[in-house]
């Protein structure tokens, strides 16, 4: 059996769609580009995009934020998909802000696929 390979663009789009489906399943709606209630104007990079890029980093196996952002900045398809990509430090702050939500989403992913809690769940 041949293994299917996906382009970075296809992988990114699939991740975004899966995150959007999990958010819907969990009853979480983005308001003005934000998935959490917080003050301020709409962010340049939507919270769903931040989550997508955070998951992409894990999927691609980047342990270093610095190396990941160097890679992101040099990928034309990423620049096309995320034209308002934020700086590494701001991304780290936003990712940290969304950590609790990401944990909820992991449960929604499991529910969508009919699986139990993920290994990294706080309930194990």
JSON list of N, CA, C and O in Angstrom, two decimals, residues 22-76:
[
{"chain": "A", "resi": 22, "resn": "UNK", "atom": "N", "xyz": [-14.02, 21.13, 14.63]},
{"chain": "A", "resi": 22, "resn": "UNK", "atom": "CA", "xyz": [-13.97, 20.85, 16.06]},
{"chain": "A", "resi": 22, "resn": "UNK", "atom": "C", "xyz": [-14.55, 22.02, 16.86]},
{"chain": "A", "resi": 22, "resn": "UNK", "atom": "O", "xyz": [-15.24, 21.81, 17.85]},
{"chain": "A", "resi": 23, "resn": "UNK", "atom": "N", "xyz": [-14.25, 23.24, 16.43]},
{"chain": "A", "resi": 23, "resn": "UNK", "atom": "CA", "xyz": [-14.82, 24.42, 17.10]},
{"chain": "A", "resi": 23, "resn": "UNK", "atom": "C", "xyz": [-16.34, 24.39, 17.01]},
{"chain": "A", "resi": 23, "resn": "UNK", "atom": "O", "xyz": [-17.03, 24.63, 18.01]},
{"chain": "A", "resi": 24, "resn": "UNK", "atom": "N", "xyz": [-16.86, 24.10, 15.84]},
{"chain": "A", "resi": 24, "resn": "UNK", "atom": "CA", "xyz": [-18.32, 24.01, 15.67]},
{"chain": "A", "resi": 24, "resn": "UNK", "atom": "C", "xyz": [-18.90, 22.93, 16.56]},
{"chain": "A", "resi": 24, "resn": "UNK", "atom": "O", "xyz": [-19.92, 23.13, 17.21]},
{"chain": "A", "resi": 25, "resn": "UNK", "atom": "N", "xyz": [-18.23, 21.77, 16.59]},
{"chain": "A", "resi": 25, "resn": "UNK", "atom": "CA", "xyz": [-18.70, 20.66, 17.41]},
{"chain": "A", "resi": 25, "resn": "UNK", "atom": "C", "xyz": [-18.70, 21.04, 18.89]},
{"chain": "A", "resi": 25, "resn": "UNK", "atom": "O", "xyz": [-19.59, 20.61, 19.65]},
{"chain": "A", "resi": 26, "resn": "UNK", "atom": "N", "xyz": [-17.73, 21.82, 19.31]},
{"chain": "A", "resi": 26, "resn": "UNK", "atom": "CA", "xyz": [-17.63, 22.26, 20.71]},
{"chain": "A", "resi": 26, "resn": "UNK", "atom": "C", "xyz": [-18.52, 23.47, 21.00]},
{"chain": "A", "resi": 26, "resn": "UNK", "atom": "O", "xyz": [-18.57, 23.93, 22.14]},
{"chain": "A", "resi": 27, "resn": "UNK", "atom": "N", "xyz": [-19.18, 24.01, 19.96]},
{"chain": "A", "resi": 27, "resn": "UNK", "atom": "CA", "xyz": [-20.06, 25.16, 20.15]},
{"chain": "A", "resi": 27, "resn": "UNK", "atom": "C", "xyz": [-19.33, 26.47, 20.34]},
{"chain": "A", "resi": 27, "resn": "UNK", "atom": "O", "xyz": [-19.86, 27.41, 20.93]},
{"chain": "A", "resi": 28, "resn": "UNK", "atom": "N", "xyz": [-18.10, 26.55, 19.83]},
{"chain": "A", "resi": 28, "resn": "UNK", "atom": "CA", "xyz": [-17.28, 27.74, 19.98]},
{"chain": "A", "resi": 28, "resn": "UNK", "atom": "C", "xyz": [-17.31, 28.53, 18.67]},
{"chain": "A", "resi": 28, "resn": "UNK", "atom": "O", "xyz": [-17.00, 28.00, 17.61]},
{"chain": "A", "resi": 29, "resn": "UNK", "atom": "N", "xyz": [-17.69, 29.79, 18.77]},
{"chain": "A", "resi": 29, "resn": "UNK", "atom": "CA", "xyz": [-17.81, 30.65, 17.61]},
{"chain": "A", "resi": 29, "resn": "UNK", "atom": "C", "xyz": [-16.84, 31.81, 17.72]},
{"chain": "A", "resi": 29, "resn": "UNK", "atom": "O", "xyz": [-16.72, 32.43, 18.79]},
{"chain": "A", "resi": 30, "resn": "UNK", "atom": "N", "xyz": [-16.17, 32.11, 16.63]},
{"chain": "A", "resi": 30, "resn": "UNK", "atom": "CA", "xyz": [-15.26, 33.26, 16.61]},
{"chain": "A", "resi": 30, "resn": "UNK", "atom": "C", "xyz": [-16.09, 34.54, 16.52]},
{"chain": "A", "resi": 30, "resn": "UNK", "atom": "O", "xyz": [-17.04, 34.61, 15.75]},
{"chain": "A", "resi": 31, "resn": "UNK", "atom": "N", "xyz": [-15.71, 35.50, 17.34]},
{"chain": "A", "resi": 31, "resn": "UNK", "atom": "CA", "xyz": [-16.36, 36.81, 17.31]},
{"chain": "A", "resi": 31, "resn": "UNK", "atom": "C", "xyz": [-15.29, 37.84, 17.05]},
{"chain": "A", "resi": 31, "resn": "UNK", "atom": "O", "xyz": [-14.38, 38.02, 17.87]},
{"chain": "A", "resi": 32, "resn": "UNK", "atom": "N", "xyz": [-15.38, 38.47, 15.89]},
{"chain": "A", "resi": 32, "resn": "UNK", "atom": "CA", "xyz": [-14.42, 39.51, 15.54]},
{"chain": "A", "resi": 32, "resn": "UNK", "atom": "C", "xyz": [-12.99, 38.96, 15.51]},
{"chain": "A", "resi": 32, "resn": "UNK", "atom": "O", "xyz": [-12.05, 39.61, 15.95]},
{"chain": "A", "resi": 33, "resn": "UNK", "atom": "N", "xyz": [-12.87, 37.71, 15.03]},
{"chain": "A", "resi": 33, "resn": "UNK", "atom": "CA", "xyz": [-11.56, 37.09, 14.91]},
{"chain": "A", "resi": 33, "resn": "UNK", "atom": "C", "xyz": [-11.02, 36.50, 16.20]},
{"chain": "A", "resi": 33, "resn": "UNK", "atom": "O", "xyz": [-9.91, 36.00, 16.25]},
{"chain": "A", "resi": 34, "resn": "UNK", "atom": "N", "xyz": [-11.83, 36.51, 17.26]},
{"chain": "A", "resi": 34, "resn": "UNK", "atom": "CA", "xyz": [-11.39, 36.03, 18.57]},
{"chain": "A", "resi": 34, "resn": "UNK", "atom": "C", "xyz": [-12.23, 34.83, 19.01]},
{"chain": "A", "resi": 34, "resn": "UNK", "atom": "O", "xyz": [-13.45, 34.86, 18.89]},
{"chain": "A", "resi": 35, "resn": "UNK", "atom": "N", "xyz": [-11.57, 33.84, 19.55]},
{"chain": "A", "resi": 35, "resn": "UNK", "atom": "CA", "xyz": [-12.26, 32.67, 20.08]},
{"chain": "A", "resi": 35, "resn": "UNK", "atom": "C", "xyz": [-12.45, 32.75, 21.59]},
{"chain": "A", "resi": 35, "resn": "UNK", "atom": "O", "xyz": [-13.18, 31.95, 22.16]},
{"chain": "A", "resi": 36, "resn": "UNK", "atom": "N", "xyz": [-11.77, 33.68, 22.23]},
{"chain": "A", "resi": 36, "resn": "UNK", "atom": "CA", "xyz": [-11.93, 33.92, 23.65]},
{"chain": "A", "resi": 36, "resn": "UNK", "atom": "C", "xyz": [-12.39, 35.35, 23.84]},
{"chain": "A", "resi": 36, "resn": "UNK", "atom": "O", "xyz": [-12.05, 36.23, 23.04]},
{"chain": "A", "resi": 37, "resn": "UNK", "atom": "N", "xyz": [-13.16, 35.56, 24.89]},
{"chain": "A", "resi": 37, "resn": "UNK", "atom": "CA", "xyz": [-13.66, 36.91, 25.17]},
{"chain": "A", "resi": 37, "resn": "UNK", "atom": "C", "xyz": [-12.53, 37.74, 25.77]},
{"chain": "A", "resi": 37, "resn": "UNK", "atom": "O", "xyz": [-12.02, 37.43, 26.85]},
{"chain": "A", "resi": 38, "resn": "UNK", "atom": "N", "xyz": [-12.11, 38.75, 25.03]},
{"chain": "A", "resi": 38, "resn": "UNK", "atom": "CA", "xyz": [-11.05, 39.64, 25.50]},
{"chain": "A", "resi": 38, "resn": "UNK", "atom": "C", "xyz": [-11.23, 41.00, 24.84]},
{"chain": "A", "resi": 38, "resn": "UNK", "atom": "O", "xyz": [-11.80, 41.10, 23.76]},
{"chain": "A", "resi": 39, "resn": "UNK", "atom": "N", "xyz": [-10.74, 42.04, 25.51]},
{"chain": "A", "resi": 39, "resn": "UNK", "atom": "CA", "xyz": [-10.91, 43.38, 24.97]},
{"chain": "A", "resi": 39, "resn": "UNK", "atom": "C", "xyz": [-10.00, 43.64, 23.77]},
{"chain": "A", "resi": 39, "resn": "UNK", "atom": "O", "xyz": [-9.09, 42.86, 23.48]},
{"chain": "A", "resi": 40, "resn": "UNK", "atom": "N", "xyz": [-10.27, 44.72, 23.10]},
{"chain": "A", "resi": 40, "resn": "UNK", "atom": "CA", "xyz": [-9.42, 45.16, 22.00]},
{"chain": "A", "resi": 40, "resn": "UNK", "atom": "C", "xyz": [-10.04, 44.93, 20.65]},
{"chain": "A", "resi": 40, "resn": "UNK", "atom": "O", "xyz": [-11.05, 44.25, 20.51]},
{"chain": "A", "resi": 41, "resn": "UNK", "atom": "N", "xyz": [-9.40, 45.51, 19.65]},
{"chain": "A", "resi": 41, "resn": "UNK", "atom": "CA", "xyz": [-9.91, 45.38, 18.28]},
{"chain": "A", "resi": 41, "resn": "UNK", "atom": "C", "xyz": [-9.67, 43.96, 17.73]},
{"chain": "A", "resi": 41, "resn": "UNK", "atom": "O", "xyz": [-8.96, 43.16, 18.33]},
{"chain": "A", "resi": 42, "resn": "UNK", "atom": "N", "xyz": [-10.25, 43.71, 16.59]},
{"chain": "A", "resi": 42, "resn": "UNK", "atom": "CA", "xyz": [-10.05, 42.41, 15.93]},
{"chain": "A", "resi": 42, "resn": "UNK", "atom": "C", "xyz": [-8.56, 42.23, 15.63]},
{"chain": "A", "resi": 42, "resn": "UNK", "atom": "O", "xyz": [-7.90, 43.17, 15.18]},
{"chain": "A", "resi": 43, "resn": "UNK", "atom": "N", "xyz": [-8.04, 41.04, 15.87]},
{"chain": "A", "resi": 43, "resn": "UNK", "atom": "CA", "xyz": [-6.62, 40.81, 15.59]},
{"chain": "A", "resi": 43, "resn": "UNK", "atom": "C", "xyz": [-6.37, 40.69, 14.09]},
{"chain": "A", "resi": 43, "resn": "UNK", "atom": "O", "xyz": [-7.27, 40.32, 13.33]},
{"chain": "A", "resi": 44, "resn": "UNK", "atom": "N", "xyz": [-5.16, 41.00, 13.68]},
{"chain": "A", "resi": 44, "resn": "UNK", "atom": "CA", "xyz": [-4.80, 40.84, 12.27]},
{"chain": "A", "resi": 44, "resn": "UNK", "atom": "C", "xyz": [-4.85, 39.37, 11.86]},
{"chain": "A", "resi": 44, "resn": "UNK", "atom": "O", "xyz": [-5.28, 39.04, 10.76]},
{"chain": "A", "resi": 45, "resn": "UNK", "atom": "N", "xyz": [-4.40, 38.50, 12.74]},
{"chain": "A", "resi": 45, "resn": "UNK", "atom": "CA", "xyz": [-4.41, 37.06, 12.49]},
{"chain": "A", "resi": 45, "resn": "UNK", "atom": "C", "xyz": [-5.50, 36.45, 13.37]},
{"chain": "A", "resi": 45, "resn": "UNK", "atom": "O", "xyz": [-5.43, 36.52, 14.60]},
{"chain": "A", "resi": 46, "resn": "UNK", "atom": "N", "xyz": [-6.52, 35.90, 12.75]},
{"chain": "A", "resi": 46, "resn": "UNK", "atom": "CA", "xyz": [-7.65, 35.29, 13.44]},
{"chain": "A", "resi": 46, "resn": "UNK", "atom": "C", "xyz": [-7.16, 34.18, 14.38]},
{"chain": "A", "resi": 46, "resn": "UNK", "atom": "O", "xyz": [-6.19, 33.49, 14.09]},
{"chain": "A", "resi": 47, "resn": "UNK", "atom": "N", "xyz": [-7.83, 34.01, 15.51]},
{"chain": "A", "resi": 47, "resn": "UNK", "atom": "CA", "xyz": [-7.46, 32.97, 16.46]},
{"chain": "A", "resi": 47, "resn": "UNK", "atom": "C", "xyz": [-7.47, 31.58, 15.82]},
{"chain": "A", "resi": 47, "resn": "UNK", "atom": "O", "xyz": [-6.67, 30.72, 16.17]},
{"chain": "A", "resi": 48, "resn": "UNK", "atom": "N", "xyz": [-8.38, 31.32, 14.88]},
{"chain": "A", "resi": 48, "resn": "UNK", "atom": "CA", "xyz": [-8.40, 30.02, 14.20]},
{"chain": "A", "resi": 48, "resn": "UNK", "atom": "C", "xyz": [-7.12, 29.81, 13.41]},
{"chain": "A", "resi": 48, "resn": "UNK", "atom": "O", "xyz": [-6.61, 28.70, 13.33]},
{"chain": "A", "resi": 49, "resn": "UNK", "atom": "N", "xyz": [-6.60, 30.89, 12.85]},
{"chain": "A", "resi": 49, "resn": "UNK", "atom": "CA", "xyz": [-5.34, 30.80, 12.11]},
{"chain": "A", "resi": 49, "resn": "UNK", "atom": "C", "xyz": [-4.17, 30.53, 13.06]},
{"chain": "A", "resi": 49, "resn": "UNK", "atom": "O", "xyz": [-3.27, 29.75, 12.74]},
{"chain": "A", "resi": 50, "resn": "UNK", "atom": "N", "xyz": [-4.20, 31.15, 14.24]},
{"chain": "A", "resi": 50, "resn": "UNK", "atom": "CA", "xyz": [-3.16, 30.90, 15.24]},
{"chain": "A", "resi": 50, "resn": "UNK", "atom": "C", "xyz": [-3.18, 29.43, 15.64]},
{"chain": "A", "resi": 50, "resn": "UNK", "atom": "O", "xyz": [-2.12, 28.78, 15.70]},
{"chain": "A", "resi": 51, "resn": "UNK", "atom": "N", "xyz": [-4.36, 28.90, 15.92]},
{"chain": "A", "resi": 51, "resn": "UNK", "atom": "CA", "xyz": [-4.47, 27.48, 16.27]},
{"chain": "A", "resi": 51, "resn": "UNK", "atom": "C", "xyz": [-3.97, 26.59, 15.14]},
{"chain": "A", "resi": 51, "resn": "UNK", "atom": "O", "xyz": [-3.25, 25.62, 15.37]},
{"chain": "A", "resi": 52, "resn": "UNK", "atom": "N", "xyz": [-4.33, 26.92, 13.93]},
{"chain": "A", "resi": 52, "resn": "UNK", "atom": "CA", "xyz": [-3.89, 26.14, 12.77]},
{"chain": "A", "resi": 52, "resn": "UNK", "atom": "C", "xyz": [-2.37, 26.13, 12.67]},
{"chain": "A", "resi": 52, "resn": "UNK", "atom": "O", "xyz": [-1.75, 25.08, 12.48]},
{"chain": "A", "resi": 53, "resn": "UNK", "atom": "N", "xyz": [-1.75, 27.29, 12.81]},
{"chain": "A", "resi": 53, "resn": "UNK", "atom": "CA", "xyz": [-0.29, 27.37, 12.72]},
{"chain": "A", "resi": 53, "resn": "UNK", "atom": "C", "xyz": [0.38, 26.64, 13.89]},
{"chain": "A", "resi": 53, "resn": "UNK", "atom": "O", "xyz": [1.44, 26.04, 13.72]},
{"chain": "A", "resi": 54, "resn": "UNK", "atom": "N", "xyz": [-0.24, 26.68, 15.07]},
{"chain": "A", "resi": 54, "resn": "UNK", "atom": "CA", "xyz": [0.31, 25.97, 16.22]},
{"chain": "A", "resi": 54, "resn": "UNK", "atom": "C", "xyz": [0.27, 24.46, 15.99]},
{"chain": "A", "resi": 54, "resn": "UNK", "atom": "O", "xyz": [1.25, 23.75, 16.27]},
{"chain": "A", "resi": 55, "resn": "UNK", "atom": "N", "xyz": [-0.84, 23.96, 15.47]},
{"chain": "A", "resi": 55, "resn": "UNK", "atom": "CA", "xyz": [-0.95, 22.53, 15.18]},
{"chain": "A", "resi": 55, "resn": "UNK", "atom": "C", "xyz": [0.00, 22.15, 14.04]},
{"chain": "A", "resi": 55, "resn": "UNK", "atom": "O", "xyz": [0.65, 21.10, 14.10]},
{"chain": "A", "resi": 56, "resn": "UNK", "atom": "N", "xyz": [0.11, 22.99, 13.04]},
{"chain": "A", "resi": 56, "resn": "UNK", "atom": "CA", "xyz": [1.03, 22.72, 11.93]},
{"chain": "A", "resi": 56, "resn": "UNK", "atom": "C", "xyz": [2.46, 22.58, 12.43]},
{"chain": "A", "resi": 56, "resn": "UNK", "atom": "O", "xyz": [3.19, 21.70, 11.99]},
{"chain": "A", "resi": 57, "resn": "UNK", "atom": "N", "xyz": [2.84, 23.41, 13.38]},
{"chain": "A", "resi": 57, "resn": "UNK", "atom": "CA", "xyz": [4.18, 23.32, 13.96]},
{"chain": "A", "resi": 57, "resn": "UNK", "atom": "C", "xyz": [4.40, 21.93, 14.57]},
{"chain": "A", "resi": 57, "resn": "UNK", "atom": "O", "xyz": [5.46, 21.32, 14.37]},
{"chain": "A", "resi": 58, "resn": "UNK", "atom": "N", "xyz": [3.39, 21.43, 15.27]},
{"chain": "A", "resi": 58, "resn": "UNK", "atom": "CA", "xyz": [3.50, 20.10, 15.88]},
{"chain": "A", "resi": 58, "resn": "UNK", "atom": "C", "xyz": [3.53, 19.01, 14.81]},
{"chain": "A", "resi": 58, "resn": "UNK", "atom": "O", "xyz": [4.32, 18.08, 14.90]},
{"chain": "A", "resi": 59, "resn": "UNK", "atom": "N", "xyz": [2.65, 19.12, 13.83]},
{"chain": "A", "resi": 59, "resn": "UNK", "atom": "CA", "xyz": [2.57, 18.11, 12.77]},
{"chain": "A", "resi": 59, "resn": "UNK", "atom": "C", "xyz": [3.90, 18.02, 12.02]},
{"chain": "A", "resi": 59, "resn": "UNK", "atom": "O", "xyz": [4.36, 16.92, 11.69]},
{"chain": "A", "resi": 60, "resn": "UNK", "atom": "N", "xyz": [4.51, 19.15, 11.78]},
{"chain": "A", "resi": 60, "resn": "UNK", "atom": "CA", "xyz": [5.77, 19.17, 11.03]},
{"chain": "A", "resi": 60, "resn": "UNK", "atom": "C", "xyz": [6.99, 18.85, 11.91]},
{"chain": "A", "resi": 60, "resn": "UNK", "atom": "O", "xyz": [8.09, 18.68, 11.40]},
{"chain": "A", "resi": 61, "resn": "UNK", "atom": "N", "xyz": [6.78, 18.80, 13.22]},
{"chain": "A", "resi": 61, "resn": "UNK", "atom": "CA", "xyz": [7.85, 18.41, 14.12]},
{"chain": "A", "resi": 61, "resn": "UNK", "atom": "C", "xyz": [8.85, 19.48, 14.49]},
{"chain": "A", "resi": 61, "resn": "UNK", "atom": "O", "xyz": [9.97, 19.17, 14.90]},
{"chain": "A", "resi": 62, "resn": "UNK", "atom": "N", "xyz": [8.48, 20.73, 14.37]},
{"chain": "A", "resi": 62, "resn": "UNK", "atom": "CA", "xyz": [9.38, 21.83, 14.76]},
{"chain": "A", "resi": 62, "resn": "UNK", "atom": "C", "xyz": [9.35, 21.99, 16.27]},
{"chain": "A", "resi": 62, "resn": "UNK", "atom": "O", "xyz": [8.31, 22.33, 16.84]},
{"chain": "A", "resi": 63, "resn": "UNK", "atom": "N", "xyz": [10.46, 21.76, 16.93]},
{"chain": "A", "resi": 63, "resn": "UNK", "atom": "CA", "xyz": [10.54, 21.96, 18.38]},
{"chain": "A", "resi": 63, "resn": "UNK", "atom": "C", "xyz": [10.89, 23.40, 18.72]},
{"chain": "A", "resi": 63, "resn": "UNK", "atom": "O", "xyz": [10.57, 23.89, 19.78]},
{"chain": "A", "resi": 64, "resn": "UNK", "atom": "N", "xyz": [11.55, 24.09, 17.81]},
{"chain": "A", "resi": 64, "resn": "UNK", "atom": "CA", "xyz": [11.99, 25.46, 18.04]},
{"chain": "A", "resi": 64, "resn": "UNK", "atom": "C", "xyz": [11.04, 26.44, 17.34]},
{"chain": "A", "resi": 64, "resn": "UNK", "atom": "O", "xyz": [10.81, 26.33, 16.13]},
{"chain": "A", "resi": 65, "resn": "UNK", "atom": "N", "xyz": [10.50, 27.39, 18.12]},
{"chain": "A", "resi": 65, "resn": "UNK", "atom": "CA", "xyz": [9.67, 28.43, 17.52]},
{"chain": "A", "resi": 65, "resn": "UNK", "atom": "C", "xyz": [10.48, 29.25, 16.52]},
{"chain": "A", "resi": 65, "resn": "UNK", "atom": "O", "xyz": [9.97, 29.64, 15.47]},
{"chain": "A", "resi": 66, "resn": "UNK", "atom": "N", "xyz": [11.74, 29.50, 16.85]},
{"chain": "A", "resi": 66, "resn": "UNK", "atom": "CA", "xyz": [12.59, 30.30, 15.96]},
{"chain": "A", "resi": 66, "resn": "UNK", "atom": "C", "xyz": [12.75, 29.60, 14.60]},
{"chain": "A", "resi": 66, "resn": "UNK", "atom": "O", "xyz": [12.55, 30.22, 13.56]},
{"chain": "A", "resi": 67, "resn": "UNK", "atom": "N", "xyz": [13.09, 28.32, 14.63]},
{"chain": "A", "resi": 67, "resn": "UNK", "atom": "CA", "xyz": [13.26, 27.58, 13.37]},
{"chain": "A", "resi": 67, "resn": "UNK", "atom": "C", "xyz": [11.94, 27.52, 12.61]},
{"chain": "A", "resi": 67, "resn": "UNK", "atom": "O", "xyz": [11.92, 27.65, 11.37]},
{"chain": "A", "resi": 68, "resn": "UNK", "atom": "N", "xyz": [10.84, 27.32, 13.32]},
{"chain": "A", "resi": 68, "resn": "UNK", "atom": "CA", "xyz": [9.54, 27.26, 12.68]},
{"chain": "A", "resi": 68, "resn": "UNK", "atom": "C", "xyz": [9.21, 28.57, 11.97]},
{"chain": "A", "resi": 68, "resn": "UNK", "atom": "O", "xyz": [8.77, 28.58, 10.83]},
{"chain": "A", "resi": 69, "resn": "UNK", "atom": "N", "xyz": [9.46, 29.68, 12.64]},
{"chain": "A", "resi": 69, "resn": "UNK", "atom": "CA", "xyz": [9.14, 30.96, 12.02]},
{"chain": "A", "resi": 69, "resn": "UNK", "atom": "C", "xyz": [10.06, 31.30, 10.86]},
{"chain": "A", "resi": 69, "resn": "UNK", "atom": "O", "xyz": [9.62, 31.92, 9.90]},
{"chain": "A", "resi": 70, "resn": "UNK", "atom": "N", "xyz": [11.29, 30.88, 10.92]},
{"chain": "A", "resi": 70, "resn": "UNK", "atom": "CA", "xyz": [12.16, 31.05, 9.75]},
{"chain": "A", "resi": 70, "resn": "UNK", "atom": "C", "xyz": [11.59, 30.26, 8.58]},
{"chain": "A", "resi": 70, "resn": "UNK", "atom": "O", "xyz": [11.56, 30.75, 7.44]},
{"chain": "A", "resi": 71, "resn": "UNK", "atom": "N", "xyz": [11.13, 29.05, 8.86]},
{"chain": "A", "resi": 71, "resn": "UNK", "atom": "CA", "xyz": [10.54, 28.22, 7.82]},
{"chain": "A", "resi": 71, "resn": "UNK", "atom": "C", "xyz": [9.26, 28.88, 7.28]},
{"chain": "A", "resi": 71, "resn": "UNK", "atom": "O", "xyz": [9.08, 28.96, 6.06]},
{"chain": "A", "resi": 72, "resn": "UNK", "atom": "N", "xyz": [8.37, 29.33, 8.18]},
{"chain": "A", "resi": 72, "resn": "UNK", "atom": "CA", "xyz": [7.12, 29.97, 7.75]},
{"chain": "A", "resi": 72, "resn": "UNK", "atom": "C", "xyz": [7.38, 31.15, 6.83]},
{"chain": "A", "resi": 72, "resn": "UNK", "atom": "O", "xyz": [6.71, 31.32, 5.81]},
{"chain": "A", "resi": 73, "resn": "UNK", "atom": "N", "xyz": [8.31, 31.99, 7.23]},
{"chain": "A", "resi": 73, "resn": "UNK", "atom": "CA", "xyz": [8.60, 33.21, 6.47]},
{"chain": "A", "resi": 73, "resn": "UNK", "atom": "C", "xyz": [9.15, 32.92, 5.08]},
{"chain": "A", "resi": 73, "resn": "UNK", "atom": "O", "xyz": [9.09, 33.78, 4.20]},
{"chain": "A", "resi": 74, "resn": "UNK", "atom": "N", "xyz": [9.66, 31.71, 4.88]},
{"chain": "A", "resi": 74, "resn": "UNK", "atom": "CA", "xyz": [10.26, 31.36, 3.59]},
{"chain": "A", "resi": 74, "resn": "UNK", "atom": "C", "xyz": [9.41, 30.40, 2.77]},
{"chain": "A", "resi": 74, "resn": "UNK", "atom": "O", "xyz": [9.88, 29.85, 1.78]},
{"chain": "A", "resi": 75, "resn": "UNK", "atom": "N", "xyz": [8.17, 30.20, 3.17]},
{"chain": "A", "resi": 75, "resn": "UNK", "atom": "CA", "xyz": [7.24, 29.33, 2.45]},
{"chain": "A", "resi": 75, "resn": "UNK", "atom": "C", "xyz": [6.21, 30.18, 1.72]},
{"chain": "A", "resi": 75, "resn": "UNK", "atom": "O", "xyz": [5.31, 30.74, 2.35]},
{"chain": "A", "resi": 76, "resn": "UNK", "atom": "N", "xyz": [6.32, 30.29, 0.39]},
{"chain": "A", "resi": 76, "resn": "UNK", "atom": "CA", "xyz": [5.35, 31.12, -0.35]},
{"chain": "A", "resi": 76, "resn": "UNK", "atom": "C", "xyz": [3.90, 30.73, -0.11]},
{"chain": "A", "resi": 76, "resn": "UNK", "atom": "O", "xyz": [3.04, 31.60, 0.02]}
]
